[in-house]
Structures are given as structure tokens and as C-alpha cells.
Short mmCIF file of C-alpha atoms and ligand atoms in Angstrom, two decimals:
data_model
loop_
_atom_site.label_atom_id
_atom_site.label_comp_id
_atom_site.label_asym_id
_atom_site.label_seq_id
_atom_site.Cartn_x
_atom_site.Cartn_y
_atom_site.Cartn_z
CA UNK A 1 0.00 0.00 0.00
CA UNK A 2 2.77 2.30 1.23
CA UNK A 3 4.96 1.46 -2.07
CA UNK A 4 1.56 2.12 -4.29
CA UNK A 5 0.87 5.20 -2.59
CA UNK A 6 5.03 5.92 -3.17
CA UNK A 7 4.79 5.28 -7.09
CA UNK A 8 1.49 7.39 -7.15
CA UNK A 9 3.26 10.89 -5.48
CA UNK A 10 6.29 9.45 -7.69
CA UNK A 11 4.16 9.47 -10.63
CA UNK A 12 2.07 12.34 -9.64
CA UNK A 13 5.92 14.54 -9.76
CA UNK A 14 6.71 13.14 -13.11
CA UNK A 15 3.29 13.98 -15.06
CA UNK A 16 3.76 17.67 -13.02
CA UNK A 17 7.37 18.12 -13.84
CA UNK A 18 6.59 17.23 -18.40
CA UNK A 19 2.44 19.32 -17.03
CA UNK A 20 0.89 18.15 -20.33
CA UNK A 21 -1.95 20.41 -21.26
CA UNK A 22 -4.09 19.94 -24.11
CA UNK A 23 -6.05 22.61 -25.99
CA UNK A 24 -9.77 22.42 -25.91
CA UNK A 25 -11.51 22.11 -29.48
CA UNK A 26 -13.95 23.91 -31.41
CA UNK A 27 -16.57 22.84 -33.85
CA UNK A 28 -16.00 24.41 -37.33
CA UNK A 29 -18.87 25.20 -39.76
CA UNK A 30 -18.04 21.44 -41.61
CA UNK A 31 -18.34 19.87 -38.22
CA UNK A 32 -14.88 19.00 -38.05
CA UNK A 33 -13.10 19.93 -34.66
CA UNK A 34 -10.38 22.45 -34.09
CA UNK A 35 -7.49 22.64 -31.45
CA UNK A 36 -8.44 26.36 -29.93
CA UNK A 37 -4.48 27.16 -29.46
CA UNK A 38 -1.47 26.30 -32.14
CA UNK A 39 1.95 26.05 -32.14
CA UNK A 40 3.33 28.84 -35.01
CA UNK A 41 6.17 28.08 -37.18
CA UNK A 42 7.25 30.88 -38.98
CA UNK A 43 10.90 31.34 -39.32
CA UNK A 44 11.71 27.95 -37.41
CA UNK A 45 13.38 25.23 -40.03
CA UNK A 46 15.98 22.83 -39.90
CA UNK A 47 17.04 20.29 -36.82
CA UNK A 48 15.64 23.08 -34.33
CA UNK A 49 11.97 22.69 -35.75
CA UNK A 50 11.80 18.71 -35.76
CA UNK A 51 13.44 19.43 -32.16
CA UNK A 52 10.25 21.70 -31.45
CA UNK A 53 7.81 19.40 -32.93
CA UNK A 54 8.80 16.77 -30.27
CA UNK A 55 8.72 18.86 -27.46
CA UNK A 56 5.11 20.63 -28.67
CA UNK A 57 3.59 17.13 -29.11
CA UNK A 58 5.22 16.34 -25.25
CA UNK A 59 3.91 19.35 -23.80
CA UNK A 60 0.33 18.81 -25.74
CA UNK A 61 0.07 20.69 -28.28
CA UNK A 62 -1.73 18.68 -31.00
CA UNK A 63 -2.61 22.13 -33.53
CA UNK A 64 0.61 22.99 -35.55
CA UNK A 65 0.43 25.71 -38.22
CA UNK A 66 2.99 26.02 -41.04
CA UNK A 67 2.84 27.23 -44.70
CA UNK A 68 4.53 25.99 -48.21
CA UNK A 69 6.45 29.18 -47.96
CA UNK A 70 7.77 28.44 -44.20
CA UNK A 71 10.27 26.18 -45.84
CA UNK A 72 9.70 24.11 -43.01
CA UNK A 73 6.83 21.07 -43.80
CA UNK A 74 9.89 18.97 -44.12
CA UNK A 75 11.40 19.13 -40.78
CA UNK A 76 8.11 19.77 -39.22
CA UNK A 77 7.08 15.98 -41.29
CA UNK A 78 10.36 14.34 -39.50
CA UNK A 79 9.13 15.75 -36.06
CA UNK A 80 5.52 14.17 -36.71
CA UNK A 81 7.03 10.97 -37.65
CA UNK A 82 9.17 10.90 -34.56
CA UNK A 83 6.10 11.77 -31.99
CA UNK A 84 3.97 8.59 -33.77
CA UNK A 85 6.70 6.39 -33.73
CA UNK A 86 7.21 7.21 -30.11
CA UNK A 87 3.84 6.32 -29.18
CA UNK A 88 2.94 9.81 -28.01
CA UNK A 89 0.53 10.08 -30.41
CA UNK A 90 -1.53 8.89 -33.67
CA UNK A 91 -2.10 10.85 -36.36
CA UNK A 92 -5.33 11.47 -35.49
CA UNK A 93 -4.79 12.96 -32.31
CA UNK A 94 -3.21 15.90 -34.44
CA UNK A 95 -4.20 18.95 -36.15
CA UNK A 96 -2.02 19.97 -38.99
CA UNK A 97 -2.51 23.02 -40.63
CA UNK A 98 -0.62 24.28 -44.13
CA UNK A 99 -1.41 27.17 -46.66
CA UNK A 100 -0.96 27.49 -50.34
CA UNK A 101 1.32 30.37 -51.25
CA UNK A 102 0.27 33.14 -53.53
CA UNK A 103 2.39 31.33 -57.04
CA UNK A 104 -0.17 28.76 -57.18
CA UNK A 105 -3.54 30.39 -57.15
CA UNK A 106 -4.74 29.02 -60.69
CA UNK A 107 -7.45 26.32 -60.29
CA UNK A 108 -5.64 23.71 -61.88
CA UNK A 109 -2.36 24.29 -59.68
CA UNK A 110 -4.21 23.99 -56.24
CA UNK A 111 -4.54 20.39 -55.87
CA UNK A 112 -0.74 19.51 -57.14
CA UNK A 113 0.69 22.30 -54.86
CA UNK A 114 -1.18 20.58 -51.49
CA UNK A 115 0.08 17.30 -52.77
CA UNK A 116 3.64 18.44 -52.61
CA UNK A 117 3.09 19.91 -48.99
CA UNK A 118 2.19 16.63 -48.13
CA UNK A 119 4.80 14.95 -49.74
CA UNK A 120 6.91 16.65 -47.58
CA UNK A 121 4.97 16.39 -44.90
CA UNK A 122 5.03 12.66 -44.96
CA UNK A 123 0.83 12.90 -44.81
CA UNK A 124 -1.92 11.79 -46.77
CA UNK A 125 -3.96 14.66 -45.88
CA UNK A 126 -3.32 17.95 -43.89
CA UNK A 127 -6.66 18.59 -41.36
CA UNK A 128 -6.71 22.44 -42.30
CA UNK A 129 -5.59 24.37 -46.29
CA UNK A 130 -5.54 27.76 -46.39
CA UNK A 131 -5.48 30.10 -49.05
CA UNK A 132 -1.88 32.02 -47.74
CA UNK A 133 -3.11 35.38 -49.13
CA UNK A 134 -5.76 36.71 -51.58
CA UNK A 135 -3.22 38.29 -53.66
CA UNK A 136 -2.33 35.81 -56.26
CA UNK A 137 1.56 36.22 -58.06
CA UNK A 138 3.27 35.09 -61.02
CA UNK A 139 6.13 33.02 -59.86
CA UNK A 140 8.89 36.25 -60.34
CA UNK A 141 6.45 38.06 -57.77
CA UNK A 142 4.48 39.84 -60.11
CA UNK A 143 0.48 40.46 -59.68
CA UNK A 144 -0.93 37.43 -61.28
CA UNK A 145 -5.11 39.04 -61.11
CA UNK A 146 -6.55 35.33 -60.69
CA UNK A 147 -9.89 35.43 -58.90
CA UNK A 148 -10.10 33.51 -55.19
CA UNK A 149 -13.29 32.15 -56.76
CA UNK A 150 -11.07 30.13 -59.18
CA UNK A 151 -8.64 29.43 -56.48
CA UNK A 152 -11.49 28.33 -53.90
CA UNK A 153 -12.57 25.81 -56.90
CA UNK A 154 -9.10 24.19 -56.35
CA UNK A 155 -9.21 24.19 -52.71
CA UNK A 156 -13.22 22.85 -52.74
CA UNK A 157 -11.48 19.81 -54.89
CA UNK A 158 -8.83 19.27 -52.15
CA UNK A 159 -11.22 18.75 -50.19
CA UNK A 160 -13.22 16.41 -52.01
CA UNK A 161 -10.53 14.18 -52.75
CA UNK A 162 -10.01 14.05 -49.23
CA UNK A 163 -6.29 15.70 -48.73
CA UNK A 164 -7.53 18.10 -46.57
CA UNK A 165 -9.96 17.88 -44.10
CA UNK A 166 -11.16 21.03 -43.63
CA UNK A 167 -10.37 24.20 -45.87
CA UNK A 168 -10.12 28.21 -45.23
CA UNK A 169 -8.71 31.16 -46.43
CA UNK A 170 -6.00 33.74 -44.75
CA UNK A 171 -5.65 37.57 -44.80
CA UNK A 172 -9.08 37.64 -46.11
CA UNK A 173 -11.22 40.52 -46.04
CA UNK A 174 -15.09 40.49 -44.90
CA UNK A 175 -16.03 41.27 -48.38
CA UNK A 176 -13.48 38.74 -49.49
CA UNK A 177 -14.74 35.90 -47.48
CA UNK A 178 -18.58 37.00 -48.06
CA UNK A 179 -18.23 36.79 -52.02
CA UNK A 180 -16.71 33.02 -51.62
CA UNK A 181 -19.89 32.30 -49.52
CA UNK A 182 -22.42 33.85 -52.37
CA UNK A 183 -20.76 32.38 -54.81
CA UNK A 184 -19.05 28.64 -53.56
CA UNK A 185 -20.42 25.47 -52.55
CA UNK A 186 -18.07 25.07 -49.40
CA UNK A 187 -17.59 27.82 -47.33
CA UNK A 188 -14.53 28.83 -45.72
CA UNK A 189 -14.33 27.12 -42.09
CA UNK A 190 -11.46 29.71 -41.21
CA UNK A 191 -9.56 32.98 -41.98
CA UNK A 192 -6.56 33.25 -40.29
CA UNK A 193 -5.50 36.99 -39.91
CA UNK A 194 -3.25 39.08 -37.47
CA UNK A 195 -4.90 39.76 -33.98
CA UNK A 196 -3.57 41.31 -31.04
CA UNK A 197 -3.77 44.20 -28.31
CA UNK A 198 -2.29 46.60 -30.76
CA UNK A 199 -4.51 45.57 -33.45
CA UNK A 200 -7.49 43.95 -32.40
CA UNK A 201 -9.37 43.77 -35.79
CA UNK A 202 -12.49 43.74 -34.01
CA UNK A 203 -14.97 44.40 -37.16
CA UNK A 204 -13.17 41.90 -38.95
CA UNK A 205 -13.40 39.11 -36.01
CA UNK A 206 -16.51 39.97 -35.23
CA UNK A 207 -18.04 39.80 -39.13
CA UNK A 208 -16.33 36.42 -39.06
CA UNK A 209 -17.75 34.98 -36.25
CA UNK A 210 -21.74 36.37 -37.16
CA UNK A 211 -20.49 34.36 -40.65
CA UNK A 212 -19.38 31.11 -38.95
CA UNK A 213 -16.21 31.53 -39.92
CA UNK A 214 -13.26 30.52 -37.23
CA UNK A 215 -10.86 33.14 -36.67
CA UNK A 216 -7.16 31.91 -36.15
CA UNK A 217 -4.83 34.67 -34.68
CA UNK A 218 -1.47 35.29 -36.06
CA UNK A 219 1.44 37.06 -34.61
CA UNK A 220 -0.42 37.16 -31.26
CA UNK A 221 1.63 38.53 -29.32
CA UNK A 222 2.09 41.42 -31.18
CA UNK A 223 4.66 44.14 -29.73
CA UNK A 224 4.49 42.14 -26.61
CA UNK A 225 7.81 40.86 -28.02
CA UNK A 226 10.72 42.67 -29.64
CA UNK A 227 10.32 43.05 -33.30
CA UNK A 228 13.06 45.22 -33.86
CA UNK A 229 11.42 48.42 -33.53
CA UNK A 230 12.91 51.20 -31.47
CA UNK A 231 9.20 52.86 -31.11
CA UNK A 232 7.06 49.45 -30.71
CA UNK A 233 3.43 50.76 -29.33
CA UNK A 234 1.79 49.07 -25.93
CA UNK A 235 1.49 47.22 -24.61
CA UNK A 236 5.33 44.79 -23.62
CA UNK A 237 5.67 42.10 -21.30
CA UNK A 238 6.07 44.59 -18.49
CA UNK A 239 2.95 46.40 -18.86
CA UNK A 240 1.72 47.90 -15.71
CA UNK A 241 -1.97 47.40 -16.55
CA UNK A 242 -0.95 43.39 -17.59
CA UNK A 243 0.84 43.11 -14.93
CA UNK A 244 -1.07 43.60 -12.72
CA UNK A 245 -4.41 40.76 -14.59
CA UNK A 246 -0.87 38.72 -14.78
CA UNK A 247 -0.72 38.64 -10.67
CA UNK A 248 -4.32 38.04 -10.27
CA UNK A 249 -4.28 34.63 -12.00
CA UNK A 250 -0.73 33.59 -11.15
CA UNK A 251 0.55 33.98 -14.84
CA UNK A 252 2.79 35.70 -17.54
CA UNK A 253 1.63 38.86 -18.92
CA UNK A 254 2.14 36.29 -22.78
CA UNK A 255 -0.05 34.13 -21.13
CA UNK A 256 -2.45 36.66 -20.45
CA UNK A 257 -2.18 38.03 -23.89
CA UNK A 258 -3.13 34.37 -25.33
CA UNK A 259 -6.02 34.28 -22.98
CA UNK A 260 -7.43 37.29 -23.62
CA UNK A 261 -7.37 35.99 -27.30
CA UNK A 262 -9.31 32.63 -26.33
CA UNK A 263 -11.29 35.13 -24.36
CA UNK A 264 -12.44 36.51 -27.90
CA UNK A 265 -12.99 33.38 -29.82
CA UNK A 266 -10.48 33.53 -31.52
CA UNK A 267 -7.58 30.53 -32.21
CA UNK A 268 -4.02 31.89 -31.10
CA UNK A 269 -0.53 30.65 -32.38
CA UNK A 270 1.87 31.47 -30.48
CA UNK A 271 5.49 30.83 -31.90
CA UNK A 272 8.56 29.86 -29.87
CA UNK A 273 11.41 26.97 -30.43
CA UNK A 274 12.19 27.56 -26.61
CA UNK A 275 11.33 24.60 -24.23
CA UNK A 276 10.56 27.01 -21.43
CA UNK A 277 7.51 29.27 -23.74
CA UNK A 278 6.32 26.44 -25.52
CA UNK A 279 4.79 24.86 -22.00
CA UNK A 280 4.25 28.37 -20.68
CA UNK A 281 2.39 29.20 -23.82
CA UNK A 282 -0.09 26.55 -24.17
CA UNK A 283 -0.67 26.65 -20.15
CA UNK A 284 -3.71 28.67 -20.72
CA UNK A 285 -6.58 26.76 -20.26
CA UNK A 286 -6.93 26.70 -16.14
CA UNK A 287 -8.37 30.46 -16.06
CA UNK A 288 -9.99 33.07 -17.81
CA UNK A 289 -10.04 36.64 -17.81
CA UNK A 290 -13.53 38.73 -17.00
CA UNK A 291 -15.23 40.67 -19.86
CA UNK A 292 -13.73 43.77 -17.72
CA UNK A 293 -10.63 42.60 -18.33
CA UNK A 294 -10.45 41.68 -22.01
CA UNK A 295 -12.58 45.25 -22.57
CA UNK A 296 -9.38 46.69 -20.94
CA UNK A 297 -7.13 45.08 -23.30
CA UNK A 298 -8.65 45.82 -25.88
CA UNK A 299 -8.12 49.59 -24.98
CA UNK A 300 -4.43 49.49 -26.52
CA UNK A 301 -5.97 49.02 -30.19
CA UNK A 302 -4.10 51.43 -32.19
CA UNK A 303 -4.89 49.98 -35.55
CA UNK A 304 -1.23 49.00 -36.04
CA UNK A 305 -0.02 45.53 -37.40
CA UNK A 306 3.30 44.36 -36.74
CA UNK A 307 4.40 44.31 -40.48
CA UNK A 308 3.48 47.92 -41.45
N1 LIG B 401 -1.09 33.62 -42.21
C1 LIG B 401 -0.13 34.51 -42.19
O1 LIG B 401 0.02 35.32 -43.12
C2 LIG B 401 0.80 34.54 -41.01
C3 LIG B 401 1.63 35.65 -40.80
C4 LIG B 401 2.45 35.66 -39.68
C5 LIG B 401 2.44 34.60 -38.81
N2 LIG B 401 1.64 33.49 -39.04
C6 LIG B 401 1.64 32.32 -38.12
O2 LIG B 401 1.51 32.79 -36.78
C7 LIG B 401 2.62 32.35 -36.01
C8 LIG B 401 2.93 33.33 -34.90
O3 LIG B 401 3.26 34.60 -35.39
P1 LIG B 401 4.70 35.22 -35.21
O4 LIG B 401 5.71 34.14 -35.35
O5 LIG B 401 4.77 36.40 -36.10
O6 LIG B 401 4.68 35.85 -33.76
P2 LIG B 401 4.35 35.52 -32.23
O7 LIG B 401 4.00 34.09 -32.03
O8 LIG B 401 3.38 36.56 -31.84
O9 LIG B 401 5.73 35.85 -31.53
C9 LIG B 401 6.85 35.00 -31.67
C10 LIG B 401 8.01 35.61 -30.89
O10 LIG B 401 7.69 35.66 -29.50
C11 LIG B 401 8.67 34.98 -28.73
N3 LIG B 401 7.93 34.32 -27.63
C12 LIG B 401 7.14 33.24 -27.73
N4 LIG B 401 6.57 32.94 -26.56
C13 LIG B 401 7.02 33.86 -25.66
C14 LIG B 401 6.77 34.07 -24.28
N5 LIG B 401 5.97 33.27 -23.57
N6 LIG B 401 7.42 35.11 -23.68
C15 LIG B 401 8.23 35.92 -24.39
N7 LIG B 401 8.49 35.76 -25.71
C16 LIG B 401 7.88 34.74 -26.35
C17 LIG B 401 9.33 34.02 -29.69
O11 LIG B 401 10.67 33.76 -29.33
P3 LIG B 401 11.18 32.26 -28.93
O12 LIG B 401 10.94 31.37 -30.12
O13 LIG B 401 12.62 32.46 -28.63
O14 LIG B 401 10.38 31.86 -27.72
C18 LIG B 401 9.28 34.81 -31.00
O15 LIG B 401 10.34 35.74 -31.07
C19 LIG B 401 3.72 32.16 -37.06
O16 LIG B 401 4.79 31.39 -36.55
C20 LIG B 401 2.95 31.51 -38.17
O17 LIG B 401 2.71 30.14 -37.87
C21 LIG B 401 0.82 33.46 -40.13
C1 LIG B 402 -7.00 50.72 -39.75
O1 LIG B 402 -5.96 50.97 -40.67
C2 LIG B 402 -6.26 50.63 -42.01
C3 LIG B 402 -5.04 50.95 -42.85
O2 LIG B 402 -3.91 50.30 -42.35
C4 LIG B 402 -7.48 51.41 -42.50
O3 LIG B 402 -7.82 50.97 -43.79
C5 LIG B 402 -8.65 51.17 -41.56
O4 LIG B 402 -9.73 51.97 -41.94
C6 LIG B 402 -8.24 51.50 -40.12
N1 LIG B 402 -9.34 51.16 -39.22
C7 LIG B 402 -9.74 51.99 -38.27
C8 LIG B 402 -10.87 51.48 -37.43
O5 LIG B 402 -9.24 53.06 -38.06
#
């Protein structure tokens, strides 16, 4: 009794030293379900990503976003392969999400282009394809004026064949999404745009939602971190007014910021390769902040993305 007792407390200190937290899920308007918090990719690649992968997938995360233009399906495809070999998880315990970059827009180009993110993936179907960006390019960069209805058509056959699961759009407008909807069979299940406290987009996340369309938030941390900017706008990670909702619930002033963008409906992806942020950032899911509070944070909208 003593010894089972001894190996439960041992136990009980392992599972709370790796603190495995999983994302809720949401239902999107094709009834498949959604991890409400992903791990971002941008700008990770090599060794370092498949590294990340592993510890994501040990920490929970199941939602991973990346992009044909990330450069990084590859390594992010070894890291998969290593967390189902390991027996952490089965493929269908995860949510992988890729987009289509602006070069292949034409109908007839959206189908092989997924394909090839698979490939090098190592999948046979992603659970999320987004349209990167409405603007469609000619492969030297050049405006390419092909209409998203053309491009949805390849993305609605994606989906038919079954090599994605779900399908959505990206930097999308509200008249953007709305004209796929009048016109489509399928309608977009998400449009993944930049959200923060700088920028809280709140027509745009708002039309999306009254449309039944899942918002994913990009960059959501905003100027909360350093992105090289001498002049970088409210509010940072040592924010009085953050601060001091950080205390409250025991937490970082990030993990605040992710909250408050739960808090919204929205779908956050937070990026970091560190061990460290990677379990702080998806250990939002044991509070909540009042509407007082998220109205507060919403007070530092200044209109002002992080790439302008
Ligand atoms: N659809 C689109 O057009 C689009 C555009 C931009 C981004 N995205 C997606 O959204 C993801 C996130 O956006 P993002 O990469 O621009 O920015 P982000 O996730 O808002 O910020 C990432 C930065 O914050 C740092 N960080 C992470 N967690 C932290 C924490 N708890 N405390 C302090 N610093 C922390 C990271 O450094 P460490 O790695 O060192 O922790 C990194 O420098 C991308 O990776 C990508 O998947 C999509
Ligand atoms: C936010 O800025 C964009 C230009 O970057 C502008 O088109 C839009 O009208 C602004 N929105 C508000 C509410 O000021």
C-alpha cells in the first residue's frame, strides 16, 4: 500500500514536472473539430523545428500551423514521424494546418501544390488548407489578377478528394470571405489573420464569427515581443496594466495576452522553439479573464499591425 501510494506521489511529480496540457476544441462550420491554441512556425526550419515538434507534441500541443512558404513542412514531417513512432501520439490525435502560397492560385495548380506539402509532410492529408493570401503572383512576384473564386474551386477539390480535411482562407477581407460564400459550394471554415492588443481587428473578427467563420490569430503577441522596432506601441511584457491581470491569475503577462485571445474566440498561435515558452504558452486553459478585463485590453488598439 505504502509502495503504491510511493509510485502514485512518484508518478504524480513526473506527469507535473513534463504538465501536459491539451487545448480544448472547437466545432467548425463542416463539423470538423479544431485545437483552440497552435503552435506557429514561422521562421523555425531545420534540426531546431523537428526538435520543437517533439517537445510541442510532449507538452500537448496537437494544432501545428505552417505554410509551403515556411520552408519548413519537411522538418516539421520528421518531427511528426518521430512523436507517432514514439507512441505519443496517432495521427489522429493531431491537427495539422498548411497554406498554399500566392504562385499557385490558378485552379488547376491547387490540388498539385497541397500534394507536394504533403509529400513533404510525410501525410496523406493535412486537417486544415488555407489560401496564404488573396493576392495571387506570377512566380517572379508579379500580380498574377486570378480570382479567389477560381482558387477556392481548387481548394473545394482538395477537399473532395479528401487531402484536406477542412479548408479556409487567410488575410481575407469580410467582403473577401462574403463573395466566396455567395458564390461557392463550401464555405470557408477559417480565416486566419493578425490579432492582437495593438490591433485587435475587431470588425473583422466579429463579421467572421456572425459568418461562422473561425478566426485563427497570427502574430499574437504582437509588440508584446521585440520586433526590432525602437518605437514598438503598448502594450510589452512589463505592462503595468498586464501586470497587474498577470498577478491576479498567477501567470505571464504572454499568457495573459493568449487568454485574452481565447477570451475573444479567436484561435491563437503562439510561436517559440524555446522549451521554457512552448509549456508556458499553451498553459492557458486553467483560467480566464472577466469581460472587464479583455474590454481593458482591448483599450491598446491602435490599428497597427506588426508588419506595417
Ligand atoms: N497567415 C499569415 O500570413 C501569417 C503571418 C504571420 C504569422 N503566421 C503564423 O503565426 C505564427 C505566430 O506569429 P509570429 O511568429 O509572427 O509571432 P508571435 O508568435 O506573436 O511571436 C513570436 C516571438 O515571440 C517569442 N515568444 C514566444 N513565446 C514567448 C513568451 N511566452 N514570452 C516571451 N516571448 C515569447 C518568440 O521567441 P522564442 O521562439 O525564442 O520563444 C518569438 O520571437 C507564425 O509562426 C505563423 O505560424 C501566419
Ligand atoms: C486601420 O488601418 C487601415 C489601414 O492600415 C485602414 O484601412 C482602416 O480603416 C483603419 N481602421 C480603423 C478602425 O481606423
Amino acid at each position: 500500500m505504502e509502495l503504491f501510494l510511493l509510485s502514485l506521489v512518484l508518478f504524480a511529480g513526473y506527469t507535473n514536472m513534463v504538465a501536459a496540457v491539451t487545448a480544448p476544441t472547437m466545432q467548425l462550420n463542416d463539423g470538423n473539430k479544431i485545437p483552440i491554441l497552435a503552435l506557429g512556425t514561422y521562421s523555425g526550419t531545420g534540426e531546431v523545428m523537428r526538435q520543437t515538434v517533439n517537445r510541442a507534441v510532449e507538452v500537448g500541443y496537437r494544432h501545428i500551423d505552417t505554410a509551403a512558404l515556411y520552408q519548413n513542412e519537411a522538418d516539421i514531417g520528421k518531427g511528426i514521424d518521430d512523436v507517432i513512432k514514439k507512441g505519443l501520439v496517432k495521427r489522429g490525435d493531431l491537427f495539422i494546418t498548411t497554406k498554399l502560397w500566392n504562385d499557385k492560385h490558378a485552379r488547376d495548380q491547387v490540388v498539385p501544390a497541397l500534394r507536394e506539402s504533403l509529400a513533404r509532410l510525410g501525410l496523406d492529408y493535412v486537417d486544415l488548407y488555407l489560401i496564404h493570401s488573396p493576392a495571387s503572383e506570377n512566380p517572379d512576384g508579379s500580380p498574377a489578377n486570378i480570382d479567389i473564386l477560381e482558387t477556392w474551386k481548387g481548394m473545394e477539390e482538395a477537399k473532395q478528394l479528401g487531402l484536406a480535411k477542412s479548408i479556409g482562407v487567410s488575410n481575407f477581407d469580410v467582403e473577401q470571405v462574403k463573395r466566396i460564400i455567395d458564390n461557392s459550394q463550401i464555405k470557408p471554415a477559417v480565416n486566419q489573420i493578425e490579432v492582437h492588443a495593438t490591433y485587435t481587428q475587431e470588425p473583422l473578427v466579429s463579421a467572421m464569427q456572425k459568418l461562422g467563420v473561425a478566426v485563427m490569430a497570427y502574430s499574437p503577441f504582437g509588440f508584446l515581443v521585440n520586433r526590432g522596432e525602437s518605437s514598438a506601441p503598448p502594450p510589452q511584457t512589463d505592462d503595468p496594466i498586464l501586470t497587474k491581470i498577470a498577478q491576479k491569475y498567477g501567470k505571464s503577462t504572454p499568457q495573459v495576452i493568449l487568454r485574452y485571445l481565447i477570451d475573444r474566440g479567436t484561435i491563437p498561435i503562439p510561436k517559440s522553439t524555446n522549451k521554457d515558452r512552448l509549456q508556458q504558452n499553451i498553459n492557458v486553459f486553467d483560467f480566464s479573464l472577466t469581460p472587464e478585463e479583455v474590454a481593458t485590453i482591448n483599450k491598446f488598439d491602435v490599428n497597427r499591425s506588426v508588419f506595417s
